[in-house]
PDB file of C-alpha atoms and ligand atoms in Angstrom:
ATOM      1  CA  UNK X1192      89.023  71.768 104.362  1.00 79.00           C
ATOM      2  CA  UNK X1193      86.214  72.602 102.114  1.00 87.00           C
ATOM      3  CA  UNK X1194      86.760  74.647  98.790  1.00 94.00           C
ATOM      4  CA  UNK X1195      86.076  78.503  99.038  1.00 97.00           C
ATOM      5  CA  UNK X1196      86.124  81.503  96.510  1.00 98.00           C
ATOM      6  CA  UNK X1197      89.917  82.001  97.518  1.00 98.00           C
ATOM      7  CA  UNK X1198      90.592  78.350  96.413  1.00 98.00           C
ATOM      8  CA  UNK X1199      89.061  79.292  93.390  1.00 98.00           C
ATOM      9  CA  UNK X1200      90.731  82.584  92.839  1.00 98.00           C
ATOM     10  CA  UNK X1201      94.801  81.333  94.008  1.00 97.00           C
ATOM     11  CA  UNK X1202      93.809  77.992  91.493  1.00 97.00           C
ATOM     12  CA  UNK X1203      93.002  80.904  88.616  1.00 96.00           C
ATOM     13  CA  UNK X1204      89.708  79.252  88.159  1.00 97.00           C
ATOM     14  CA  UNK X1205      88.469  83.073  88.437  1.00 97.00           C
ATOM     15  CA  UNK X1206      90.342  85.788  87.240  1.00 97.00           C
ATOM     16  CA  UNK X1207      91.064  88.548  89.540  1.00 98.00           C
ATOM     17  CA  UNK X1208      93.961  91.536  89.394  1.00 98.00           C
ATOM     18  CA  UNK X1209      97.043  89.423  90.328  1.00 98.00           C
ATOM     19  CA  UNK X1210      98.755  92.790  92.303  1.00 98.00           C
ATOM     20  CA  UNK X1211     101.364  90.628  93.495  1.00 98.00           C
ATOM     21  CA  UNK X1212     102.251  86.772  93.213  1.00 98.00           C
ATOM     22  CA  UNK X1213     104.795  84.526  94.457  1.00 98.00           C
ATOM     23  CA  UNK X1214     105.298  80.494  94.473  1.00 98.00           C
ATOM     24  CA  UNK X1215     103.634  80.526  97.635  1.00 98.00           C
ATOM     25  CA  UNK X1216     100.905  83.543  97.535  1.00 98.00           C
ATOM     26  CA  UNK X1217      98.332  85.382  95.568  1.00 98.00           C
ATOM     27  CA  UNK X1218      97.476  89.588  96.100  1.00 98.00           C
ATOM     28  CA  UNK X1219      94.105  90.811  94.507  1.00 98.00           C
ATOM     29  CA  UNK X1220      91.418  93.743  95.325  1.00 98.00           C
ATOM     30  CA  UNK X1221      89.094  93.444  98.275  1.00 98.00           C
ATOM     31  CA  UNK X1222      85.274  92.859  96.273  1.00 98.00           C
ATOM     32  CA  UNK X1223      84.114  95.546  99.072  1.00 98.00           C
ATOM     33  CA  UNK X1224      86.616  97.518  99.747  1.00 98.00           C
ATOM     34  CA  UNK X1225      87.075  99.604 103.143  1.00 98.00           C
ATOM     35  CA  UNK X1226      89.911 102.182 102.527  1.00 98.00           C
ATOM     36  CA  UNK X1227      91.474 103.641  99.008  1.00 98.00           C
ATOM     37  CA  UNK X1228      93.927 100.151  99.270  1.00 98.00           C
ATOM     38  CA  UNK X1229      92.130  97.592 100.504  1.00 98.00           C
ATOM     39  CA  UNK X1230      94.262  94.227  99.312  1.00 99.00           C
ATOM     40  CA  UNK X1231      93.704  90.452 100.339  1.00 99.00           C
ATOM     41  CA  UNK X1232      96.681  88.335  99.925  1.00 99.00           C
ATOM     42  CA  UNK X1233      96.635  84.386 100.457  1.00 98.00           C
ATOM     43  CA  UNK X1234      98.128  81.610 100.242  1.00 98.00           C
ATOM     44  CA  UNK X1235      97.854  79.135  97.512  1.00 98.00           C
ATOM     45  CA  UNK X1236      97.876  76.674  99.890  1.00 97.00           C
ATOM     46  CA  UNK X1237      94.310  75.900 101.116  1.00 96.00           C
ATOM     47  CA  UNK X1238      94.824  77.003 105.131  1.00 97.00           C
ATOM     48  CA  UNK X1239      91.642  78.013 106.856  1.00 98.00           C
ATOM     49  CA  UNK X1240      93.475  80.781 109.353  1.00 98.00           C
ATOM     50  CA  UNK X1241      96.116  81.378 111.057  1.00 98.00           C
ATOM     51  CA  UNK X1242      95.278  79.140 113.801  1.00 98.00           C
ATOM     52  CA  UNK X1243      95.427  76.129 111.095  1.00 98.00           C
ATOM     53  CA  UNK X1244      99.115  76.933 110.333  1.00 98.00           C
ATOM     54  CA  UNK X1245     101.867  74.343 111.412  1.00 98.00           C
ATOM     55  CA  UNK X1246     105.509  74.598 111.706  1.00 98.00           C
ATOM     56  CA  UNK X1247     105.948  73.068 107.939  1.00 98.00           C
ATOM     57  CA  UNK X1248     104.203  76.567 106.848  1.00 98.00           C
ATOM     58  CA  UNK X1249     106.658  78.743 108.385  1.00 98.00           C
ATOM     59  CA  UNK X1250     108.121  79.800 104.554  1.00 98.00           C
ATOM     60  CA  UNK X1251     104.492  80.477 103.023  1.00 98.00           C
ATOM     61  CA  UNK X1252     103.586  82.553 106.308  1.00 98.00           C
ATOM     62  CA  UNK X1253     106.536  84.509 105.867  1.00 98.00           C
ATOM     63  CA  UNK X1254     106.325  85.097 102.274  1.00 98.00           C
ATOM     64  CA  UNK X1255     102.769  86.269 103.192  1.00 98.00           C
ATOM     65  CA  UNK X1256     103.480  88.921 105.594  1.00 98.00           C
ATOM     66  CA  UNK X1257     106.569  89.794 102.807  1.00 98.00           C
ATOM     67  CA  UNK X1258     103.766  90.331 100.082  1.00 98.00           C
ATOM     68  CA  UNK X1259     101.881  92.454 102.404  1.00 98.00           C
ATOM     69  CA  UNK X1260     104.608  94.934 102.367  1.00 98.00           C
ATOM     70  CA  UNK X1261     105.543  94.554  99.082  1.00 98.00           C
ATOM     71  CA  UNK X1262     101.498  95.569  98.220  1.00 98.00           C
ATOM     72  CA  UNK X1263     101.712  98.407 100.234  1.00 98.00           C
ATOM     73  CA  UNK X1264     104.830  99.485  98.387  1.00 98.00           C
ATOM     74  CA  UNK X1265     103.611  98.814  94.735  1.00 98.00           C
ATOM     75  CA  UNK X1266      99.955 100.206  95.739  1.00 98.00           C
ATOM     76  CA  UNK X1267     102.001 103.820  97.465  1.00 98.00           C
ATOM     77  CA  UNK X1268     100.980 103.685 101.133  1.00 98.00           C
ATOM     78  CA  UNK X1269     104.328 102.557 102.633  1.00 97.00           C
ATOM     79  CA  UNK X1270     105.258 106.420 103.521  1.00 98.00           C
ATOM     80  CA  UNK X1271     101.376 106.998 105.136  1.00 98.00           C
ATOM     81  CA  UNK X1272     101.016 103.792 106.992  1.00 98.00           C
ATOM     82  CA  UNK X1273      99.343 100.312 106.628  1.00 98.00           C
ATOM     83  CA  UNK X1274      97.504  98.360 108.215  1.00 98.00           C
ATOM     84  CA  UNK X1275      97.720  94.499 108.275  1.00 98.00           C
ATOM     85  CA  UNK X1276      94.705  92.286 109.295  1.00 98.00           C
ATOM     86  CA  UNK X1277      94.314  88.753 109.891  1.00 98.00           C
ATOM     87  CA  UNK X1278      90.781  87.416 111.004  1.00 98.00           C
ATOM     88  CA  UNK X1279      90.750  84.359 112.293  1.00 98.00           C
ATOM     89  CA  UNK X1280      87.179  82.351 113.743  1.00 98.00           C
ATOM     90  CA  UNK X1281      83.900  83.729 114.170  1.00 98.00           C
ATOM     91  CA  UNK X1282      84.122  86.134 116.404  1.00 97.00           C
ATOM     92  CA  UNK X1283      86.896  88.132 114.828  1.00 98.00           C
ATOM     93  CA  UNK X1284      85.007  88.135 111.627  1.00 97.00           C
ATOM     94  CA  UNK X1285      86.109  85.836 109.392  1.00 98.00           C
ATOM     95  CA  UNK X1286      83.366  85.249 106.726  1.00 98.00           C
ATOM     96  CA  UNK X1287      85.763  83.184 104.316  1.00 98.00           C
ATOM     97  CA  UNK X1288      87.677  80.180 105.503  1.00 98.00           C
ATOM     98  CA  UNK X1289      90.757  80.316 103.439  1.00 98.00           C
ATOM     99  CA  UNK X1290      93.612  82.488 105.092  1.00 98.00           C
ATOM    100  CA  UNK X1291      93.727  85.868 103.875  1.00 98.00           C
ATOM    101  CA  UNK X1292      95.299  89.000 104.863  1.00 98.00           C
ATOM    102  CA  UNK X1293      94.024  92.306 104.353  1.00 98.00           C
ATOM    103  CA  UNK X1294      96.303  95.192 103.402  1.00 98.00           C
ATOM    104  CA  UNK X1295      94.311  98.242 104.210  1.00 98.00           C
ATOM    105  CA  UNK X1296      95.571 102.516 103.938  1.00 98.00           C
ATOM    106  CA  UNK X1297      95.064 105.494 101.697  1.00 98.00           C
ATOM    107  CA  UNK X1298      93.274 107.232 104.807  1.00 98.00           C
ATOM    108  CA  UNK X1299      93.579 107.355 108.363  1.00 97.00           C
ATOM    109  CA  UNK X1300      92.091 104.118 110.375  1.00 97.00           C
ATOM    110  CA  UNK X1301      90.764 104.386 113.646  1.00 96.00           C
ATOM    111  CA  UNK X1302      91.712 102.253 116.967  1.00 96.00           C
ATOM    112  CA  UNK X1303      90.447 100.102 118.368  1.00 94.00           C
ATOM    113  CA  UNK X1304      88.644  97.805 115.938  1.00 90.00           C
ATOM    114  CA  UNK X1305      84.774  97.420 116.677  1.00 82.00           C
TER     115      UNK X1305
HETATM  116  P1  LIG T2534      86.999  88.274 106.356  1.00 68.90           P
HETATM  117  O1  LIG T2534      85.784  88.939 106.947  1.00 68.90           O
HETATM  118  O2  LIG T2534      86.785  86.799 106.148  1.00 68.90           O
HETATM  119  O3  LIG T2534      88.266  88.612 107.074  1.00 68.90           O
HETATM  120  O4  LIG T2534      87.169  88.951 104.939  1.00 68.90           O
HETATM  121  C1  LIG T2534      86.698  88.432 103.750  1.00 68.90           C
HETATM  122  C2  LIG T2534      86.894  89.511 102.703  1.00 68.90           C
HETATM  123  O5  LIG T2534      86.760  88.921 101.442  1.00 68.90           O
HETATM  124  C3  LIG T2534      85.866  90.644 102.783  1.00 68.90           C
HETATM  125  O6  LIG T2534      86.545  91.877 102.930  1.00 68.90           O
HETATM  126  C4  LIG T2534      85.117  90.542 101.448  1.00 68.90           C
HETATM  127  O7  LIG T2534      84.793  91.805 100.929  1.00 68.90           O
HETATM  128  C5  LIG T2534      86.115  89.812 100.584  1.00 68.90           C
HETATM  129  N1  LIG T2534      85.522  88.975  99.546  1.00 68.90           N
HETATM  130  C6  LIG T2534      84.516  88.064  99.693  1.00 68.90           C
HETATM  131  N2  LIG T2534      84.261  87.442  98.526  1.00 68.90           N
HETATM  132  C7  LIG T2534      85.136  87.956  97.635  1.00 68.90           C
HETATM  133  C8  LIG T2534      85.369  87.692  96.244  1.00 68.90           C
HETATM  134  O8  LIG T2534      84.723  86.868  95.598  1.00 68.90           O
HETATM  135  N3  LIG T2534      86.348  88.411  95.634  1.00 68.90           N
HETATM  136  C9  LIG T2534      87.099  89.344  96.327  1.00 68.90           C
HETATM  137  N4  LIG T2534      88.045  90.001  95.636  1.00 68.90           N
HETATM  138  N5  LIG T2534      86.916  89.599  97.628  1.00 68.90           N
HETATM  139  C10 LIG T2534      85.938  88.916  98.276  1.00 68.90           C
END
């Protein structure tokens, strides 16, 4: 897959607030963010989405989703809620192809998405 900004960022090659990090993930700020806490956390490995995972990722996708909690507990929105989003292809949104989840809460978020 081709390089991206995330590549760049989980290789250190740009230095970002490292919120949370693992052996297999990296948390930082959201450049734009959306809501009070608005976290990405990736992988290290280069994976475009979720639809690119395979069966040998099953540790790094779980250590993902456990960062995503573990954010929302360092960052103070595990008693007022969190949201979790994964975009994945075009039409969901996804403007940078390197798996990322966003960690989103300090507010109330409406439902459904647009
Ligand atoms: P997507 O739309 O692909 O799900 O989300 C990409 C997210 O990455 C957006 O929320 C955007 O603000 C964020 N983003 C894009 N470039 C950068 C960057 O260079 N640094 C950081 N911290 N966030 C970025």
């Amino acid at each position: 897959m081709e390089d991206t900004i995330f590549g760049k960022i989980a290789r250190g090659e740009i230095a970002v607030e490292r919120l949370y990090e693992d052996e297999w993930v990296v948390a930082f700020p959201d450049l734009s963010p959306q809501a009070p806490v608005h976290v990405l956390v990736i992988p290290k490995k280069p994976v475009k989405n979720i639809l690119d995972l395979g069966p040998e990722d099953r540790e790094m996708a779980g250590s993902l989703l456990l960062a995503c909690a573990a954010v929302a507990r360092k960052l103070g929105i595990d008693a007022s809620g969190v949201r979790v989003v994964l975009n994945a292809g075009t039409d969901a949104g996804q403007t940078v192809w390197h798996l990322h989840a966003h960690v989103l809460g300090g507010r109330p978020l409406s439902w459904p998405p647009g």
